[in-house]
Amino acid sequence: LTRKEEDAVSYAGLPRVVKDFLEHDVNNLTFQDWKRYRDQVSGAIGAEKSKTARRDIAIVLKSLDDMGKDFGKTNETTYLLDSRRRCG
């Protein structure tokens, strides 16, 4: 969307999972919340009949997958720090 989400003319026609993504601060998701929401978004793609809506949902799914990579980096960093602490 080119404007603040609610101000865009096309906002009303977006799928609910896309609106949820735009309306919430997804940068503060816990891993568990991210995982559940990602499952909901993934399921919404299969349930959607409109090609345009599926494309919009797929964009959200890609964004969530990118966020998932950050969760993996966080876990990797925590593991490295923990390993260093144990070794002295």
PDB file of N, CA and C in Angstrom:
ATOM      1  N   LEU A   1       0.840  -1.181   0.000  1.00  0.00           N
ATOM      2  CA  LEU A   1       0.000   0.000   0.000  1.00  0.00           C
ATOM      3  C   LEU A   1       0.878   1.235   0.000  1.00  0.00           C
ATOM      4  N   THR A   2       0.436   2.244  -0.691  1.00  0.00           N
ATOM      5  CA  THR A   2       1.251   3.440  -0.824  1.00  0.00           C
ATOM      6  C   THR A   2       0.957   4.488   0.239  1.00  0.00           C
ATOM      7  N   ARG A   3      -0.107   4.327   0.976  1.00  0.00           N
ATOM      8  CA  ARG A   3      -0.477   5.260   2.042  1.00  0.00           C
ATOM      9  C   ARG A   3      -0.555   4.511   3.355  1.00  0.00           C
ATOM     10  N   LYS A   4      -0.792   5.265   4.431  1.00  0.00           N
ATOM     11  CA  LYS A   4      -1.068   4.616   5.704  1.00  0.00           C
ATOM     12  C   LYS A   4      -2.225   3.660   5.452  1.00  0.00           C
ATOM     13  N   GLU A   5      -2.094   2.435   5.932  1.00  0.00           N
ATOM     14  CA  GLU A   5      -3.007   1.365   5.537  1.00  0.00           C
ATOM     15  C   GLU A   5      -4.490   1.718   5.528  1.00  0.00           C
ATOM     16  N   GLU A   6      -5.011   2.336   6.591  1.00  0.00           N
ATOM     17  CA  GLU A   6      -6.444   2.612   6.642  1.00  0.00           C
ATOM     18  C   GLU A   6      -6.870   3.658   5.613  1.00  0.00           C
ATOM     19  N   ASP A   7      -5.943   4.503   5.176  1.00  0.00           N
ATOM     20  CA  ASP A   7      -6.268   5.567   4.226  1.00  0.00           C
ATOM     21  C   ASP A   7      -6.278   5.090   2.776  1.00  0.00           C
ATOM     22  N   ALA A   8      -5.724   3.936   2.507  1.00  0.00           N
ATOM     23  CA  ALA A   8      -5.680   3.433   1.137  1.00  0.00           C
ATOM     24  C   ALA A   8      -7.071   2.959   0.719  1.00  0.00           C
ATOM     25  N   VAL A   9      -7.455   3.263  -0.490  1.00  0.00           N
ATOM     26  CA  VAL A   9      -8.770   2.883  -1.004  1.00  0.00           C
ATOM     27  C   VAL A   9      -8.940   1.368  -0.993  1.00  0.00           C
ATOM     28  N   SER A  10      -7.895   0.638  -1.291  1.00  0.00           N
ATOM     29  CA  SER A  10      -7.976  -0.817  -1.396  1.00  0.00           C
ATOM     30  C   SER A  10      -7.926  -1.544  -0.049  1.00  0.00           C
ATOM     31  N   TYR A  11      -7.730  -0.812   1.028  1.00  0.00           N
ATOM     32  CA  TYR A  11      -7.571  -1.441   2.350  1.00  0.00           C
ATOM     33  C   TYR A  11      -8.772  -2.304   2.734  1.00  0.00           C
ATOM     34  N   ALA A  12      -9.965  -1.825   2.485  1.00  0.00           N
ATOM     35  CA  ALA A  12     -11.173  -2.557   2.889  1.00  0.00           C
ATOM     36  C   ALA A  12     -11.258  -3.935   2.238  1.00  0.00           C
ATOM     37  N   GLY A  13     -10.684  -4.105   1.056  1.00  0.00           N
ATOM     38  CA  GLY A  13     -10.770  -5.374   0.347  1.00  0.00           C
ATOM     39  C   GLY A  13      -9.671  -6.364   0.670  1.00  0.00           C
ATOM     40  N   LEU A  14      -8.749  -5.981   1.560  1.00  0.00           N
ATOM     41  CA  LEU A  14      -7.657  -6.892   1.901  1.00  0.00           C
ATOM     42  C   LEU A  14      -8.135  -8.040   2.781  1.00  0.00           C
ATOM     43  N   PRO A  15      -7.524  -9.207   2.656  1.00  0.00           N
ATOM     44  CA  PRO A  15      -7.852 -10.329   3.548  1.00  0.00           C
ATOM     45  C   PRO A  15      -7.538  -9.969   5.003  1.00  0.00           C
ATOM     46  N   ARG A  16      -8.276 -10.549   5.920  1.00  0.00           N
ATOM     47  CA  ARG A  16      -8.130 -10.250   7.350  1.00  0.00           C
ATOM     48  C   ARG A  16      -6.695 -10.474   7.837  1.00  0.00           C
ATOM     49  N   VAL A  17      -6.020 -11.540   7.411  1.00  0.00           N
ATOM     50  CA  VAL A  17      -4.661 -11.796   7.907  1.00  0.00           C
ATOM     51  C   VAL A  17      -3.689 -10.715   7.444  1.00  0.00           C
ATOM     52  N   VAL A  18      -3.932 -10.124   6.287  1.00  0.00           N
ATOM     53  CA  VAL A  18      -3.087  -9.023   5.811  1.00  0.00           C
ATOM     54  C   VAL A  18      -3.343  -7.779   6.661  1.00  0.00           C
ATOM     55  N   LYS A  19      -4.602  -7.501   6.949  1.00  0.00           N
ATOM     56  CA  LYS A  19      -4.941  -6.357   7.805  1.00  0.00           C
ATOM     57  C   LYS A  19      -4.324  -6.525   9.190  1.00  0.00           C
ATOM     58  N   ASP A  20      -4.408  -7.733   9.736  1.00  0.00           N
ATOM     59  CA  ASP A  20      -3.810  -7.996  11.049  1.00  0.00           C
ATOM     60  C   ASP A  20      -2.319  -7.670  11.035  1.00  0.00           C
ATOM     61  N   PHE A  21      -1.652  -8.071   9.975  1.00  0.00           N
ATOM     62  CA  PHE A  21      -0.210  -7.816   9.847  1.00  0.00           C
ATOM     63  C   PHE A  21       0.067  -6.315   9.811  1.00  0.00           C
ATOM     64  N   LEU A  22      -0.751  -5.577   9.091  1.00  0.00           N
ATOM     65  CA  LEU A  22      -0.550  -4.138   8.959  1.00  0.00           C
ATOM     66  C   LEU A  22      -0.920  -3.372  10.228  1.00  0.00           C
ATOM     67  N   GLU A  23      -1.885  -3.882  10.977  1.00  0.00           N
ATOM     68  CA  GLU A  23      -2.405  -3.162  12.139  1.00  0.00           C
ATOM     69  C   GLU A  23      -1.632  -3.417  13.426  1.00  0.00           C
ATOM     70  N   HIS A  24      -0.857  -4.476  13.486  1.00  0.00           N
ATOM     71  CA  HIS A  24      -0.168  -4.831  14.727  1.00  0.00           C
ATOM     72  C   HIS A  24       1.331  -4.623  14.605  1.00  0.00           C
ATOM     73  N   ASP A  25       1.949  -4.408  15.739  1.00  0.00           N
ATOM     74  CA  ASP A  25       3.401  -4.259  15.776  1.00  0.00           C
ATOM     75  C   ASP A  25       4.025  -5.649  15.774  1.00  0.00           C
ATOM     76  N   VAL A  26       4.240  -6.181  14.577  1.00  0.00           N
ATOM     77  CA  VAL A  26       4.743  -7.546  14.453  1.00  0.00           C
ATOM     78  C   VAL A  26       6.218  -7.656  14.827  1.00  0.00           C
ATOM     79  N   ASN A  27       6.891  -6.536  15.033  1.00  0.00           N
ATOM     80  CA  ASN A  27       8.298  -6.579  15.442  1.00  0.00           C
ATOM     81  C   ASN A  27       8.457  -7.015  16.887  1.00  0.00           C
ATOM     82  N   ASN A  28       7.364  -7.036  17.645  1.00  0.00           N
ATOM     83  CA  ASN A  28       7.425  -7.438  19.046  1.00  0.00           C
ATOM     84  C   ASN A  28       6.745  -8.779  19.305  1.00  0.00           C
ATOM     85  N   LEU A  29       6.643  -9.617  18.280  1.00  0.00           N
ATOM     86  CA  LEU A  29       6.038 -10.935  18.453  1.00  0.00           C
ATOM     87  C   LEU A  29       6.965 -11.862  19.222  1.00  0.00           C
ATOM     88  N   THR A  30       6.384 -12.680  20.073  1.00  0.00           N
ATOM     89  CA  THR A  30       7.156 -13.758  20.672  1.00  0.00           C
ATOM     90  C   THR A  30       7.283 -14.864  19.631  1.00  0.00           C
ATOM     91  N   PHE A  31       8.187 -15.779  19.839  1.00  0.00           N
ATOM     92  CA  PHE A  31       8.356 -16.868  18.889  1.00  0.00           C
ATOM     93  C   PHE A  31       7.064 -17.670  18.759  1.00  0.00           C
ATOM     94  N   GLN A  32       6.424 -17.962  19.882  1.00  0.00           N
ATOM     95  CA  GLN A  32       5.195 -18.768  19.865  1.00  0.00           C
ATOM     96  C   GLN A  32       4.085 -18.047  19.108  1.00  0.00           C
ATOM     97  N   ASP A  33       3.934 -16.742  19.323  1.00  0.00           N
ATOM     98  CA  ASP A  33       2.914 -15.972  18.627  1.00  0.00           C
ATOM     99  C   ASP A  33       3.227 -15.907  17.140  1.00  0.00           C
ATOM    100  N   TRP A  34       4.500 -15.711  16.793  1.00  0.00           N
ATOM    101  CA  TRP A  34       4.922 -15.691  15.396  1.00  0.00           C
ATOM    102  C   TRP A  34       4.572 -17.011  14.715  1.00  0.00           C
ATOM    103  N   LYS A  35       4.886 -18.119  15.401  1.00  0.00           N
ATOM    104  CA  LYS A  35       4.652 -19.444  14.827  1.00  0.00           C
ATOM    105  C   LYS A  35       3.162 -19.684  14.576  1.00  0.00           C
ATOM    106  N   ARG A  36       2.322 -19.339  15.542  1.00  0.00           N
ATOM    107  CA  ARG A  36       0.875 -19.526  15.381  1.00  0.00           C
ATOM    108  C   ARG A  36       0.322 -18.634  14.275  1.00  0.00           C
ATOM    109  N   TYR A  37       0.757 -17.387  14.250  1.00  0.00           N
ATOM    110  CA  TYR A  37       0.266 -16.466  13.226  1.00  0.00           C
ATOM    111  C   TYR A  37       0.729 -16.919  11.846  1.00  0.00           C
ATOM    112  N   ARG A  38       1.970 -17.393  11.743  1.00  0.00           N
ATOM    113  CA  ARG A  38       2.479 -17.886  10.469  1.00  0.00           C
ATOM    114  C   ARG A  38       1.631 -19.066   9.980  1.00  0.00           C
ATOM    115  N   ASP A  39       1.256 -19.969  10.887  1.00  0.00           N
ATOM    116  CA  ASP A  39       0.385 -21.094  10.525  1.00  0.00           C
ATOM    117  C   ASP A  39      -0.979 -20.597  10.027  1.00  0.00           C
ATOM    118  N   GLN A  40      -1.519 -19.562  10.668  1.00  0.00           N
ATOM    119  CA  GLN A  40      -2.798 -18.999  10.243  1.00  0.00           C
ATOM    120  C   GLN A  40      -2.690 -18.388   8.843  1.00  0.00           C
ATOM    121  N   VAL A  41      -1.594 -17.671   8.612  1.00  0.00           N
ATOM    122  CA  VAL A  41      -1.391 -17.041   7.312  1.00  0.00           C
ATOM    123  C   VAL A  41      -1.218 -18.101   6.233  1.00  0.00           C
ATOM    124  N   SER A  42      -0.458 -19.129   6.540  1.00  0.00           N
ATOM    125  CA  SER A  42      -0.239 -20.218   5.590  1.00  0.00           C
ATOM    126  C   SER A  42      -1.566 -20.898   5.239  1.00  0.00           C
ATOM    127  N   GLY A  43      -2.399 -21.133   6.235  1.00  0.00           N
ATOM    128  CA  GLY A  43      -3.710 -21.735   6.001  1.00  0.00           C
ATOM    129  C   GLY A  43      -4.632 -20.832   5.207  1.00  0.00           C
ATOM    130  N   ALA A  44      -4.483 -19.529   5.395  1.00  0.00           N
ATOM    131  CA  ALA A  44      -5.334 -18.571   4.687  1.00  0.00           C
ATOM    132  C   ALA A  44      -5.050 -18.577   3.186  1.00  0.00           C
ATOM    133  N   ILE A  45      -3.818 -18.847   2.808  1.00  0.00           N
ATOM    134  CA  ILE A  45      -3.490 -18.910   1.378  1.00  0.00           C
ATOM    135  C   ILE A  45      -4.282 -20.023   0.715  1.00  0.00           C
ATOM    136  N   GLY A  46      -4.302 -21.182   1.349  1.00  0.00           N
ATOM    137  CA  GLY A  46      -5.020 -22.321   0.784  1.00  0.00           C
ATOM    138  C   GLY A  46      -6.531 -22.129   0.751  1.00  0.00           C
ATOM    139  N   ALA A  47      -7.047 -21.366   1.702  1.00  0.00           N
ATOM    140  CA  ALA A  47      -8.491 -21.174   1.784  1.00  0.00           C
ATOM    141  C   ALA A  47      -8.989 -20.054   0.871  1.00  0.00           C
ATOM    142  N   GLU A  48      -8.095 -19.206   0.437  1.00  0.00           N
ATOM    143  CA  GLU A  48      -8.490 -18.037  -0.370  1.00  0.00           C
ATOM    144  C   GLU A  48      -8.711 -18.421  -1.826  1.00  0.00           C
ATOM    145  N   LYS A  49      -9.793 -17.935  -2.407  1.00  0.00           N
ATOM    146  CA  LYS A  49     -10.116 -18.233  -3.801  1.00  0.00           C
ATOM    147  C   LYS A  49      -9.575 -17.177  -4.766  1.00  0.00           C
ATOM    148  N   SER A  50      -9.450 -15.954  -4.304  1.00  0.00           N
ATOM    149  CA  SER A  50      -9.001 -14.858  -5.150  1.00  0.00           C
ATOM    150  C   SER A  50      -7.481 -14.898  -5.356  1.00  0.00           C
ATOM    151  N   LYS A  51      -7.059 -14.846  -6.597  1.00  0.00           N
ATOM    152  CA  LYS A  51      -5.636 -14.863  -6.914  1.00  0.00           C
ATOM    153  C   LYS A  51      -4.930 -13.632  -6.329  1.00  0.00           C
ATOM    154  N   THR A  52      -5.570 -12.495  -6.402  1.00  0.00           N
ATOM    155  CA  THR A  52      -4.991 -11.266  -5.850  1.00  0.00           C
ATOM    156  C   THR A  52      -4.827 -11.369  -4.345  1.00  0.00           C
ATOM    157  N   ALA A  53      -5.838 -11.887  -3.659  1.00  0.00           N
ATOM    158  CA  ALA A  53      -5.764 -12.046  -2.206  1.00  0.00           C
ATOM    159  C   ALA A  53      -4.676 -13.049  -1.827  1.00  0.00           C
ATOM    160  N   ARG A  54      -4.561 -14.143  -2.595  1.00  0.00           N
ATOM    161  CA  ARG A  54      -3.494 -15.123  -2.324  1.00  0.00           C
ATOM    162  C   ARG A  54      -2.118 -14.482  -2.459  1.00  0.00           C
ATOM    163  N   ARG A  55      -1.963 -13.608  -3.461  1.00  0.00           N
ATOM    164  CA  ARG A  55      -0.691 -12.920  -3.654  1.00  0.00           C
ATOM    165  C   ARG A  55      -0.396 -12.004  -2.461  1.00  0.00           C
ATOM    166  N   ASP A  56      -1.404 -11.263  -2.002  1.00  0.00           N
ATOM    167  CA  ASP A  56      -1.226 -10.377  -0.848  1.00  0.00           C
ATOM    168  C   ASP A  56      -0.846 -11.168   0.402  1.00  0.00           C
ATOM    169  N   ILE A  57      -1.504 -12.303   0.594  1.00  0.00           N
ATOM    170  CA  ILE A  57      -1.209 -13.148   1.759  1.00  0.00           C
ATOM    171  C   ILE A  57       0.192 -13.737   1.631  1.00  0.00           C
ATOM    172  N   ALA A  58       0.589 -14.108   0.430  1.00  0.00           N
ATOM    173  CA  ALA A  58       1.927 -14.664   0.217  1.00  0.00           C
ATOM    174  C   ALA A  58       3.013 -13.647   0.561  1.00  0.00           C
ATOM    175  N   ILE A  59       2.755 -12.383   0.309  1.00  0.00           N
ATOM    176  CA  ILE A  59       3.711 -11.331   0.672  1.00  0.00           C
ATOM    177  C   ILE A  59       3.874 -11.269   2.189  1.00  0.00           C
ATOM    178  N   VAL A  60       2.758 -11.378   2.911  1.00  0.00           N
ATOM    179  CA  VAL A  60       2.827 -11.405   4.381  1.00  0.00           C
ATOM    180  C   VAL A  60       3.591 -12.644   4.843  1.00  0.00           C
ATOM    181  N   LEU A  61       3.315 -13.785   4.220  1.00  0.00           N
ATOM    182  CA  LEU A  61       4.000 -15.022   4.593  1.00  0.00           C
ATOM    183  C   LEU A  61       5.512 -14.889   4.384  1.00  0.00           C
ATOM    184  N   LYS A  62       5.922 -14.277   3.285  1.00  0.00           N
ATOM    185  CA  LYS A  62       7.347 -14.058   3.020  1.00  0.00           C
ATOM    186  C   LYS A  62       7.958 -13.164   4.102  1.00  0.00           C
ATOM    187  N   SER A  63       7.240 -12.125   4.499  1.00  0.00           N
ATOM    188  CA  SER A  63       7.724 -11.246   5.570  1.00  0.00           C
ATOM    189  C   SER A  63       7.875 -12.017   6.878  1.00  0.00           C
ATOM    190  N   LEU A  64       6.914 -12.883   7.166  1.00  0.00           N
ATOM    191  CA  LEU A  64       6.996 -13.703   8.381  1.00  0.00           C
ATOM    192  C   LEU A  64       8.161 -14.679   8.311  1.00  0.00           C
ATOM    193  N   ASP A  65       8.398 -15.250   7.135  1.00  0.00           N
ATOM    194  CA  ASP A  65       9.533 -16.157   6.979  1.00  0.00           C
ATOM    195  C   ASP A  65      10.851 -15.418   7.199  1.00  0.00           C
ATOM    196  N   ASP A  66      10.934 -14.181   6.727  1.00  0.00           N
ATOM    197  CA  ASP A  66      12.129 -13.376   6.971  1.00  0.00           C
ATOM    198  C   ASP A  66      12.309 -13.109   8.462  1.00  0.00           C
ATOM    199  N   MET A  67      11.199 -12.869   9.156  1.00  0.00           N
ATOM    200  CA  MET A  67      11.262 -12.679  10.604  1.00  0.00           C
ATOM    201  C   MET A  67      11.728 -13.970  11.279  1.00  0.00           C
ATOM    202  N   GLY A  68      11.299 -15.096  10.762  1.00  0.00           N
ATOM    203  CA  GLY A  68      11.695 -16.389  11.323  1.00  0.00           C
ATOM    204  C   GLY A  68      13.195 -16.599  11.263  1.00  0.00           C
ATOM    205  N   LYS A  69      13.820 -16.104  10.214  1.00  0.00           N
ATOM    206  CA  LYS A  69      15.282 -16.191  10.115  1.00  0.00           C
ATOM    207  C   LYS A  69      15.932 -15.439  11.258  1.00  0.00           C
ATOM    208  N   ASP A  70      15.341 -14.305  11.658  1.00  0.00           N
ATOM    209  CA  ASP A  70      15.867 -13.540  12.788  1.00  0.00           C
ATOM    210  C   ASP A  70      15.718 -14.315  14.094  1.00  0.00           C
ATOM    211  N   PHE A  71      14.615 -15.043  14.263  1.00  0.00           N
ATOM    212  CA  PHE A  71      14.463 -15.883  15.448  1.00  0.00           C
ATOM    213  C   PHE A  71      15.574 -16.922  15.486  1.00  0.00           C
ATOM    214  N   GLY A  72      15.908 -17.492  14.336  1.00  0.00           N
ATOM    215  CA  GLY A  72      16.984 -18.477  14.264  1.00  0.00           C
ATOM    216  C   GLY A  72      18.323 -17.865  14.642  1.00  0.00           C
ATOM    217  N   LYS A  73      18.585 -16.647  14.197  1.00  0.00           N
ATOM    218  CA  LYS A  73      19.834 -15.971  14.541  1.00  0.00           C
ATOM    219  C   LYS A  73      19.904 -15.704  16.029  1.00  0.00           C
ATOM    220  N   THR A  74      18.762 -15.341  16.631  1.00  0.00           N
ATOM    221  CA  THR A  74      18.713 -15.101  18.066  1.00  0.00           C
ATOM    222  C   THR A  74      19.050 -16.376  18.823  1.00  0.00           C
ATOM    223  N   ASN A  75      18.474 -17.491  18.400  1.00  0.00           N
ATOM    224  CA  ASN A  75      18.756 -18.768  19.049  1.00  0.00           C
ATOM    225  C   ASN A  75      20.232 -19.148  18.883  1.00  0.00           C
ATOM    226  N   GLU A  76      20.788 -18.896  17.704  1.00  0.00           N
ATOM    227  CA  GLU A  76      22.185 -19.207  17.431  1.00  0.00           C
ATOM    228  C   GLU A  76      23.104 -18.365  18.316  1.00  0.00           C
ATOM    229  N   THR A  77      22.812 -17.088  18.456  1.00  0.00           N
ATOM    230  CA  THR A  77      23.611 -16.197  19.294  1.00  0.00           C
ATOM    231  C   THR A  77      23.527 -16.624  20.748  1.00  0.00           C
ATOM    232  N   THR A  78      22.338 -16.965  21.216  1.00  0.00           N
ATOM    233  CA  THR A  78      22.158 -17.419  22.598  1.00  0.00           C
ATOM    234  C   THR A  78      22.967 -18.681  22.843  1.00  0.00           C
ATOM    235  N   TYR A  79      22.944 -19.617  21.895  1.00  0.00           N
ATOM    236  CA  TYR A  79      23.696 -20.856  22.018  1.00  0.00           C
ATOM    237  C   TYR A  79      25.201 -20.566  22.101  1.00  0.00           C
ATOM    238  N   LEU A  80      25.683 -19.678  21.242  1.00  0.00           N
ATOM    239  CA  LEU A  80      27.114 -19.342  21.258  1.00  0.00           C
ATOM    240  C   LEU A  80      27.517 -18.699  22.570  1.00  0.00           C
ATOM    241  N   LEU A  81      26.707 -17.785  23.067  1.00  0.00           N
ATOM    242  CA  LEU A  81      27.017 -17.131  24.344  1.00  0.00           C
ATOM    243  C   LEU A  81      27.005 -18.144  25.474  1.00  0.00           C
ATOM    244  N   ASP A  82      26.047 -19.039  25.479  1.00  0.00           N
ATOM    245  CA  ASP A  82      25.952 -20.065  26.504  1.00  0.00           C
ATOM    246  C   ASP A  82      27.153 -21.002  26.438  1.00  0.00           C
ATOM    247  N   SER A  83      27.567 -21.381  25.234  1.00  0.00           N
ATOM    248  CA  SER A  83      28.724 -22.262  25.063  1.00  0.00           C
ATOM    249  C   SER A  83      29.986 -21.601  25.595  1.00  0.00           C
ATOM    250  N   ARG A  84      30.145 -20.317  25.332  1.00  0.00           N
ATOM    251  CA  ARG A  84      31.328 -19.586  25.799  1.00  0.00           C
ATOM    252  C   ARG A  84      31.340 -19.497  27.314  1.00  0.00           C
ATOM    253  N   ARG A  85      30.176 -19.301  27.909  1.00  0.00           N
ATOM    254  CA  ARG A  85      30.079 -19.216  29.357  1.00  0.00           C
ATOM    255  C   ARG A  85      30.500 -20.547  30.000  1.00  0.00           C
ATOM    256  N   ARG A  86      30.080 -21.654  29.408  1.00  0.00           N
ATOM    257  CA  ARG A  86      30.397 -22.966  29.960  1.00  0.00           C
ATOM    258  C   ARG A  86      31.889 -23.281  29.858  1.00  0.00           C
ATOM    259  N   CYS A  87      32.519 -22.802  28.775  1.00  0.00           N
ATOM    260  CA  CYS A  87      33.943 -23.097  28.549  1.00  0.00           C
ATOM    261  C   CYS A  87      34.853 -22.220  29.401  1.00  0.00           C
ATOM    262  N   GLY A  88      34.290 -21.237  30.002  1.00  0.00           N
ATOM    263  CA  GLY A  88      35.079 -20.470  30.922  1.00  0.00           C
ATOM    264  C   GLY A  88      35.442 -19.131  30.496  1.00  0.00           C
TER     265      GLY A  88
END
